Amino acid sequence: MSVASADKPKKITTHVLQEMKVRGEKISMLTAYDYSMAKIIDRAGIDVILVGDSASNVMAGYETTLPITLNEMIYYASAVVRAVERALVVVDLPFGSYQGNSKEALNSAIRIMKETGAHGVKLEGGKEIVESVTRILCAGIPVMGHLGLTPQSIHKFGTFVVRARDEEEAKKLVEDAHVLEEAGCFSIVLEKIPARLAAQVSQELKIPIIGIGAGRFVDGQVLVSHDMLGINQDFSPRFLRRYHNLYQEITSAVNNYITDVKNLEFPNDKEQY
Ligand code: KIV
């Protein structure tokens, strides 16, 4: 007899995401890097939580995603996994942990799966990393691809402008997407590319395509939670919709606290022993 409890949420798996694409239900994905935020986002009903290497920017204050280490990603990801009951948790392989060779890529992916309990990994790149993708998949680890603006290559691009606007880069992106699907990736993130191109990829591929700055004709959307909640005010690309202004809310709560402390209004008689 099944012991599954009726109030336990149905877990999101890569298979569930595939079914969502087939029935046209859009996939929601947000980043999280710590236990408390992951718990809120998971209980709110998000489908996928990405422990992105954007932690390098929003958690550690680096200008790019390049400095974050595998150990740091493992630290953030294990905190997230401890909080999550329903969402699929995907973790970015950080810069330098998979580009060297496919054996190194596999070792990095195994460390993430073993030490965090996450459900899959994400790698940036197309054809050039397909050997690593294949080796990781052969070990039974689900892989999400990432094409378009791939922030780990920012020094090669030299700028954060929209990618694949010209025909040659667009053609390569479509080819790369097919290569990743054929290798066995369960999904691909497309970042900051023309909406029409993203729509084409989503139509041509069977696996779910998740967009960020890639328009709405894809299978789901991802945003960095610190950006969409308005905690981070330093980043305002056109594709970003802010759903809250937490920077202002937190500032005003902290100001009220400072005032109460200075004026001896906190703690009051009921807030002491
Ligand atoms: O690191 C990250 O947050 C990401 C998303 C922007 C897709 O890769």
mmCIF file of N, CA, C and O in Angstrom, residues 122-190:
data_model
loop_
_atom_site.group_PDB
_atom_site.id
_atom_site.type_symbol
_atom_site.label_atom_id
_atom_site.label_comp_id
_atom_site.label_asym_id
_atom_site.label_seq_id
_atom_site.Cartn_x
_atom_site.Cartn_y
_atom_site.Cartn_z
ATOM 1 N N LYS A 122 23.308 22.302 -14.745
ATOM 2 C CA LYS A 122 23.209 23.114 -15.968
ATOM 3 C C LYS A 122 24.613 23.508 -16.406
ATOM 4 O O LYS A 122 25.446 23.868 -15.562
ATOM 5 N N LEU A 123 24.840 23.430 -17.721
ATOM 6 C CA LEU A 123 26.140 23.781 -18.312
ATOM 7 C C LEU A 123 25.916 24.792 -19.425
ATOM 8 O O LEU A 123 24.918 24.687 -20.146
ATOM 9 N N GLU A 124 26.824 25.714 -19.592
ATOM 10 C CA GLU A 124 26.722 26.693 -20.674
ATOM 11 C C GLU A 124 27.508 26.223 -21.894
ATOM 12 O O GLU A 124 28.664 25.802 -21.773
ATOM 13 N N GLY A 125 26.873 26.326 -23.077
ATOM 14 C CA GLY A 125 27.593 26.004 -24.313
ATOM 15 C C GLY A 125 26.880 24.977 -25.162
ATOM 16 O O GLY A 125 25.945 24.306 -24.692
ATOM 17 N N GLY A 126 27.342 24.861 -26.423
ATOM 18 C CA GLY A 126 26.734 23.928 -27.362
ATOM 19 C C GLY A 126 27.679 22.808 -27.736
ATOM 20 O O GLY A 126 28.203 22.111 -26.853
ATOM 21 N N LYS A 127 27.928 22.685 -29.049
ATOM 22 C CA LYS A 127 28.775 21.613 -29.596
ATOM 23 C C LYS A 127 30.067 21.410 -28.827
ATOM 24 O O LYS A 127 30.510 20.291 -28.603
ATOM 25 N N GLU A 128 30.694 22.535 -28.457
ATOM 26 C CA GLU A 128 32.026 22.459 -27.845
ATOM 27 C C GLU A 128 32.029 21.744 -26.489
ATOM 28 O O GLU A 128 33.079 21.293 -26.038
ATOM 29 N N ILE A 129 30.885 21.624 -25.851
ATOM 30 C CA ILE A 129 30.858 20.932 -24.548
ATOM 31 C C ILE A 129 30.052 19.633 -24.600
ATOM 32 O O ILE A 129 29.768 19.040 -23.568
ATOM 33 N N VAL A 130 29.696 19.203 -25.807
ATOM 34 C CA VAL A 130 28.782 18.060 -25.896
ATOM 35 C C VAL A 130 29.408 16.762 -25.357
ATOM 36 O O VAL A 130 28.700 15.895 -24.814
ATOM 37 N N GLU A 131 30.723 16.651 -25.445
ATOM 38 C CA GLU A 131 31.377 15.449 -24.888
ATOM 39 C C GLU A 131 31.156 15.398 -23.370
ATOM 40 O O GLU A 131 30.845 14.345 -22.807
ATOM 41 N N SER A 132 31.294 16.551 -22.721
ATOM 42 C CA SER A 132 31.059 16.612 -21.268
ATOM 43 C C SER A 132 29.601 16.315 -20.942
ATOM 44 O O SER A 132 29.297 15.558 -20.011
ATOM 45 N N VAL A 133 28.699 16.898 -21.732
ATOM 46 C CA VAL A 133 27.263 16.678 -21.509
ATOM 47 C C VAL A 133 26.954 15.182 -21.603
ATOM 48 O O VAL A 133 26.276 14.606 -20.740
ATOM 49 N N THR A 134 27.494 14.543 -22.634
ATOM 50 C CA THR A 134 27.226 13.117 -22.852
ATOM 51 C C THR A 134 27.765 12.276 -21.689
ATOM 52 O O THR A 134 27.082 11.366 -21.202
ATOM 53 N N ARG A 135 28.956 12.604 -21.246
ATOM 54 C CA ARG A 135 29.564 11.818 -20.159
ATOM 55 C C ARG A 135 28.757 11.964 -18.867
ATOM 56 O O ARG A 135 28.559 10.992 -18.137
ATOM 57 N N ILE A 136 28.289 13.178 -18.604
ATOM 58 C CA ILE A 136 27.484 13.409 -17.389
ATOM 59 C C ILE A 136 26.158 12.648 -17.501
ATOM 60 O O ILE A 136 25.711 11.996 -16.553
ATOM 61 N N LEU A 137 25.548 12.720 -18.694
ATOM 62 C CA LEU A 137 24.275 12.018 -18.905
ATOM 63 C C LEU A 137 24.449 10.507 -18.764
ATOM 64 O O LEU A 137 23.565 9.822 -18.235
ATOM 65 N N CYS A 138 25.595 9.994 -19.209
ATOM 66 C CA CYS A 138 25.849 8.542 -19.110
ATOM 67 C C CYS A 138 25.912 8.088 -17.657
ATOM 68 O O CYS A 138 25.692 6.914 -17.356
ATOM 69 N N ALA A 139 26.225 9.025 -16.765
ATOM 70 C CA ALA A 139 26.253 8.681 -15.338
ATOM 71 C C ALA A 139 24.868 8.791 -14.718
ATOM 72 O O ALA A 139 24.703 8.630 -13.499
ATOM 73 N N GLY A 140 23.868 9.119 -15.538
ATOM 74 C CA GLY A 140 22.495 9.184 -15.028
ATOM 75 C C GLY A 140 22.135 10.527 -14.425
ATOM 76 O O GLY A 140 21.164 10.639 -13.675
ATOM 77 N N ILE A 141 22.912 11.548 -14.752
ATOM 78 C CA ILE A 141 22.654 12.873 -14.183
ATOM 79 C C ILE A 141 21.935 13.733 -15.232
ATOM 80 O O ILE A 141 22.471 13.963 -16.322
ATOM 81 N N PRO A 142 20.729 14.229 -14.896
ATOM 82 C CA PRO A 142 20.014 15.084 -15.861
ATOM 83 C C PRO A 142 20.764 16.389 -16.122
ATOM 84 O O PRO A 142 21.292 17.007 -15.190
ATOM 85 N N VAL A 143 20.801 16.776 -17.395
ATOM 86 C CA VAL A 143 21.535 17.992 -17.790
ATOM 87 C C VAL A 143 20.607 18.979 -18.484
ATOM 88 O O VAL A 143 19.872 18.622 -19.398
ATOM 89 N N MET A 144 20.694 20.235 -18.033
ATOM 90 C CA MET A 144 20.010 21.350 -18.695
ATOM 91 C C MET A 144 21.072 22.134 -19.455
ATOM 92 O O MET A 144 22.142 22.409 -18.904
ATOM 93 N N GLY A 145 20.782 22.479 -20.708
ATOM 94 C CA GLY A 145 21.735 23.279 -21.482
ATOM 95 C C GLY A 145 21.481 24.764 -21.279
ATOM 96 O O GLY A 145 20.493 25.164 -20.652
ATOM 97 N N HIS A 146 22.370 25.579 -21.806
ATOM 98 C CA HIS A 146 22.223 27.050 -21.688
ATOM 99 C C HIS A 146 22.927 27.664 -22.900
ATOM 100 O O HIS A 146 24.137 27.534 -23.053
ATOM 101 N N LEU A 147 22.127 28.329 -23.758
ATOM 102 C CA LEU A 147 22.666 28.931 -24.991
ATOM 103 C C LEU A 147 22.251 30.398 -25.087
ATOM 104 O O LEU A 147 21.389 30.858 -24.339
ATOM 105 N N GLY A 148 22.852 31.103 -26.045
ATOM 106 C CA GLY A 148 22.557 32.525 -26.217
ATOM 107 C C GLY A 148 23.599 33.322 -25.466
ATOM 108 O O GLY A 148 24.803 33.092 -25.627
ATOM 109 N N LEU A 149 23.139 34.238 -24.615
ATOM 110 C CA LEU A 149 24.087 34.954 -23.759
ATOM 111 C C LEU A 149 24.489 34.018 -22.631
ATOM 112 O O LEU A 149 23.679 33.687 -21.768
ATOM 113 N N THR A 150 25.710 33.552 -22.684
ATOM 114 C CA THR A 150 26.210 32.631 -21.658
ATOM 115 C C THR A 150 27.219 33.415 -20.816
ATOM 116 O O THR A 150 28.350 33.658 -21.264
ATOM 117 N N PRO A 151 26.816 33.848 -19.609
ATOM 118 C CA PRO A 151 27.624 34.806 -18.850
ATOM 119 C C PRO A 151 29.050 34.325 -18.527
ATOM 120 O O PRO A 151 29.935 35.147 -18.305
ATOM 121 N N GLN A 152 29.268 32.996 -18.521
ATOM 122 C CA GLN A 152 30.637 32.533 -18.245
ATOM 123 C C GLN A 152 31.595 32.894 -19.391
ATOM 124 O O GLN A 152 32.804 32.836 -19.232
ATOM 125 N N SER A 153 31.029 33.248 -20.568
ATOM 126 C CA SER A 153 31.871 33.628 -21.713
ATOM 127 C C SER A 153 31.877 35.141 -21.920
ATOM 128 O O SER A 153 32.181 35.607 -23.029
ATOM 129 N N ILE A 154 31.539 35.904 -20.911
ATOM 130 C CA ILE A 154 31.355 37.337 -21.090
ATOM 131 C C ILE A 154 32.616 38.037 -21.620
ATOM 132 O O ILE A 154 32.530 38.970 -22.415
ATOM 133 N N HIS A 155 33.774 37.537 -21.240
ATOM 134 C CA HIS A 155 34.998 38.198 -21.735
ATOM 135 C C HIS A 155 35.244 37.891 -23.215
ATOM 136 O O HIS A 155 35.906 38.661 -23.900
ATOM 137 N N LYS A 156 34.687 36.782 -23.690
ATOM 138 C CA LYS A 156 34.776 36.499 -25.126
ATOM 139 C C LYS A 156 33.801 37.404 -25.886
ATOM 140 O O LYS A 156 34.158 38.012 -26.889
ATOM 141 N N PHE A 157 32.583 37.549 -25.363
ATOM 142 C CA PHE A 157 31.584 38.409 -26.021
ATOM 143 C C PHE A 157 31.984 39.892 -25.895
ATOM 144 O O PHE A 157 31.769 40.681 -26.802
ATOM 145 N N GLY A 158 32.497 40.252 -24.724
ATOM 146 C CA GLY A 158 32.904 41.641 -24.466
ATOM 147 C C GLY A 158 31.754 42.564 -24.107
ATOM 148 O O GLY A 158 31.966 43.728 -23.781
ATOM 149 N N THR A 159 30.519 42.075 -24.165
ATOM 150 C CA THR A 159 29.350 42.914 -23.892
ATOM 151 C C THR A 159 28.137 42.026 -23.561
ATOM 152 O O THR A 159 28.092 40.860 -23.950
ATOM 153 N N PHE A 160 27.165 42.628 -22.847
ATOM 154 C CA PHE A 160 25.948 41.874 -22.477
ATOM 155 C C PHE A 160 24.798 42.094 -23.474
ATOM 156 O O PHE A 160 23.649 41.858 -23.135
ATOM 157 N N VAL A 161 25.123 42.554 -24.698
ATOM 158 C CA VAL A 161 24.032 42.821 -25.666
ATOM 159 C C VAL A 161 23.367 41.516 -26.124
ATOM 160 O O VAL A 161 23.917 40.434 -25.944
ATOM 161 N N VAL A 162 22.198 41.682 -26.727
ATOM 162 C CA VAL A 162 21.418 40.546 -27.248
ATOM 163 C C VAL A 162 22.283 39.708 -28.192
ATOM 164 O O VAL A 162 22.974 40.246 -29.058
ATOM 165 N N ARG A 163 22.231 38.382 -28.020
ATOM 166 C CA ARG A 163 23.023 37.468 -28.859
ATOM 167 C C ARG A 163 22.180 36.979 -30.048
ATOM 168 O O ARG A 163 20.956 37.054 -30.031
ATOM 169 N N ALA A 164 22.905 36.403 -31.001
ATOM 170 C CA ALA A 164 22.304 35.705 -32.157
ATOM 171 C C ALA A 164 21.351 36.578 -32.970
ATOM 172 O O ALA A 164 20.331 36.113 -33.465
ATOM 173 N N ARG A 165 21.693 37.844 -33.100
ATOM 174 C CA ARG A 165 20.888 38.724 -33.963
ATOM 175 C C ARG A 165 21.275 38.492 -35.426
ATOM 176 O O ARG A 165 20.451 38.624 -36.316
ATOM 177 N N ASP A 166 22.559 38.158 -35.657
ATOM 178 C CA ASP A 166 22.946 37.941 -37.054
ATOM 179 C C ASP A 166 22.742 36.484 -37.442
ATOM 180 O O ASP A 166 22.667 35.585 -36.587
ATOM 181 N N GLU A 167 22.617 36.297 -38.756
ATOM 182 C CA GLU A 167 22.202 35.001 -39.300
ATOM 183 C C GLU A 167 23.135 33.857 -38.900
ATOM 184 O O GLU A 167 22.695 32.767 -38.539
ATOM 185 N N GLU A 168 24.448 34.167 -38.942
ATOM 186 C CA GLU A 168 25.430 33.102 -38.668
ATOM 187 C C GLU A 168 25.331 32.613 -37.220
ATOM 188 O O GLU A 168 25.309 31.403 -36.952
ATOM 189 N N GLU A 169 25.221 33.579 -36.288
ATOM 190 C CA GLU A 169 25.141 33.186 -34.873
ATOM 191 C C GLU A 169 23.796 32.501 -34.582
ATOM 192 O O GLU A 169 23.728 31.556 -33.789
ATOM 193 N N ALA A 170 22.740 32.979 -35.252
ATOM 194 C CA ALA A 170 21.418 32.370 -35.057
ATOM 195 C C ALA A 170 21.435 30.913 -35.544
ATOM 196 O O ALA A 170 20.914 30.010 -34.886
ATOM 197 N N LYS A 171 22.090 30.684 -36.698
ATOM 198 C CA LYS A 171 22.168 29.332 -37.279
ATOM 199 C C LYS A 171 22.927 28.413 -36.317
ATOM 200 O O LYS A 171 22.514 27.284 -36.059
ATOM 201 N N LYS A 172 24.027 28.918 -35.767
ATOM 202 C CA LYS A 172 24.828 28.109 -34.840
ATOM 203 C C LYS A 172 24.014 27.784 -33.582
ATOM 204 O O LYS A 172 24.057 26.673 -33.063
ATOM 205 N N LEU A 173 23.243 28.781 -33.110
ATOM 206 C CA LEU A 173 22.449 28.541 -31.895
ATOM 207 C C LEU A 173 21.418 27.429 -32.135
ATOM 208 O O LEU A 173 21.263 26.534 -31.299
ATOM 209 N N VAL A 174 20.748 27.470 -33.281
ATOM 210 C CA VAL A 174 19.746 26.437 -33.577
ATOM 211 C C VAL A 174 20.428 25.065 -33.673
ATOM 212 O O VAL A 174 19.948 24.063 -33.124
ATOM 213 N N GLU A 175 21.592 25.031 -34.343
ATOM 214 C CA GLU A 175 22.332 23.755 -34.452
ATOM 215 C C GLU A 175 22.738 23.244 -33.068
ATOM 216 O O GLU A 175 22.584 22.066 -32.755
ATOM 217 N N ASP A 176 23.251 24.151 -32.249
ATOM 218 C CA ASP A 176 23.667 23.767 -30.891
ATOM 219 C C ASP A 176 22.493 23.208 -30.084
ATOM 220 O O ASP A 176 22.645 22.238 -29.336
ATOM 221 N N ALA A 177 21.327 23.852 -30.237
ATOM 222 C CA ALA A 177 20.139 23.388 -29.496
ATOM 223 C C ALA A 177 19.809 21.948 -29.910
ATOM 224 O O ALA A 177 19.529 21.094 -29.053
ATOM 225 N N HIS A 178 19.880 21.666 -31.222
ATOM 226 C CA HIS A 178 19.616 20.294 -31.694
ATOM 227 C C HIS A 178 20.661 19.314 -31.154
ATOM 228 O O HIS A 178 20.335 18.197 -30.762
ATOM 229 N N VAL A 179 21.913 19.753 -31.135
ATOM 230 C CA VAL A 179 22.988 18.884 -30.631
ATOM 231 C C VAL A 179 22.734 18.539 -29.157
ATOM 232 O O VAL A 179 22.867 17.376 -28.739
ATOM 233 N N LEU A 180 22.338 19.535 -28.375
ATOM 234 C CA LEU A 180 22.091 19.288 -26.940
ATOM 235 C C LEU A 180 20.889 18.362 -26.747
ATOM 236 O O LEU A 180 20.908 17.477 -25.887
ATOM 237 N N GLU A 181 19.847 18.572 -27.561
ATOM 238 C CA GLU A 181 18.673 17.690 -27.446
ATOM 239 C C GLU A 181 19.055 16.253 -27.814
ATOM 240 O O GLU A 181 18.704 15.301 -27.107
ATOM 241 N N GLU A 182 19.798 16.108 -28.920
ATOM 242 C CA GLU A 182 20.190 14.758 -29.350
ATOM 243 C C GLU A 182 21.100 14.086 -28.324
ATOM 244 O O GLU A 182 21.040 12.879 -28.117
ATOM 245 N N ALA A 183 21.921 14.886 -27.643
ATOM 246 C CA ALA A 183 22.808 14.316 -26.610
ATOM 247 C C ALA A 183 21.995 13.807 -25.424
ATOM 248 O O ALA A 183 22.435 12.926 -24.687
ATOM 249 N N GLY A 184 20.803 14.384 -25.203
ATOM 250 C CA GLY A 184 19.941 13.900 -24.116
ATOM 251 C C GLY A 184 19.598 14.918 -23.048
ATOM 252 O O GLY A 184 19.053 14.548 -21.996
ATOM 253 N N CYS A 185 19.924 16.201 -23.279
ATOM 254 C CA CYS A 185 19.549 17.233 -22.301
ATOM 255 C C CYS A 185 18.031 17.209 -22.104
ATOM 256 O O CYS A 185 17.281 16.988 -23.048
ATOM 257 N N PHE A 186 17.587 17.473 -20.854
ATOM 258 C CA PHE A 186 16.138 17.428 -20.610
ATOM 259 C C PHE A 186 15.477 18.774 -20.864
ATOM 260 O O PHE A 186 14.246 18.864 -20.954
ATOM 261 N N SER A 187 16.297 19.837 -21.000
ATOM 262 C CA SER A 187 15.764 21.186 -21.203
ATOM 263 C C SER A 187 16.932 22.101 -21.585
ATOM 264 O O SER A 187 18.096 21.754 -21.366
ATOM 265 N N ILE A 188 16.589 23.256 -22.136
ATOM 266 C CA ILE A 188 17.638 24.244 -22.467
ATOM 267 C C ILE A 188 17.155 25.629 -22.058
ATOM 268 O O ILE A 188 15.997 25.994 -22.314
ATOM 269 N N VAL A 189 18.051 26.400 -21.430
ATOM 270 C CA VAL A 189 17.787 27.819 -21.167
ATOM 271 C C VAL A 189 18.314 28.622 -22.357
ATOM 272 O O VAL A 189 19.435 28.396 -22.811
ATOM 273 N N LEU A 190 17.492 29.544 -22.862
ATOM 274 C CA LEU A 190 17.937 30.474 -23.901
ATOM 275 C C LEU A 190 17.950 31.867 -23.298
ATOM 276 O O LEU A 190 16.914 32.352 -22.832
#
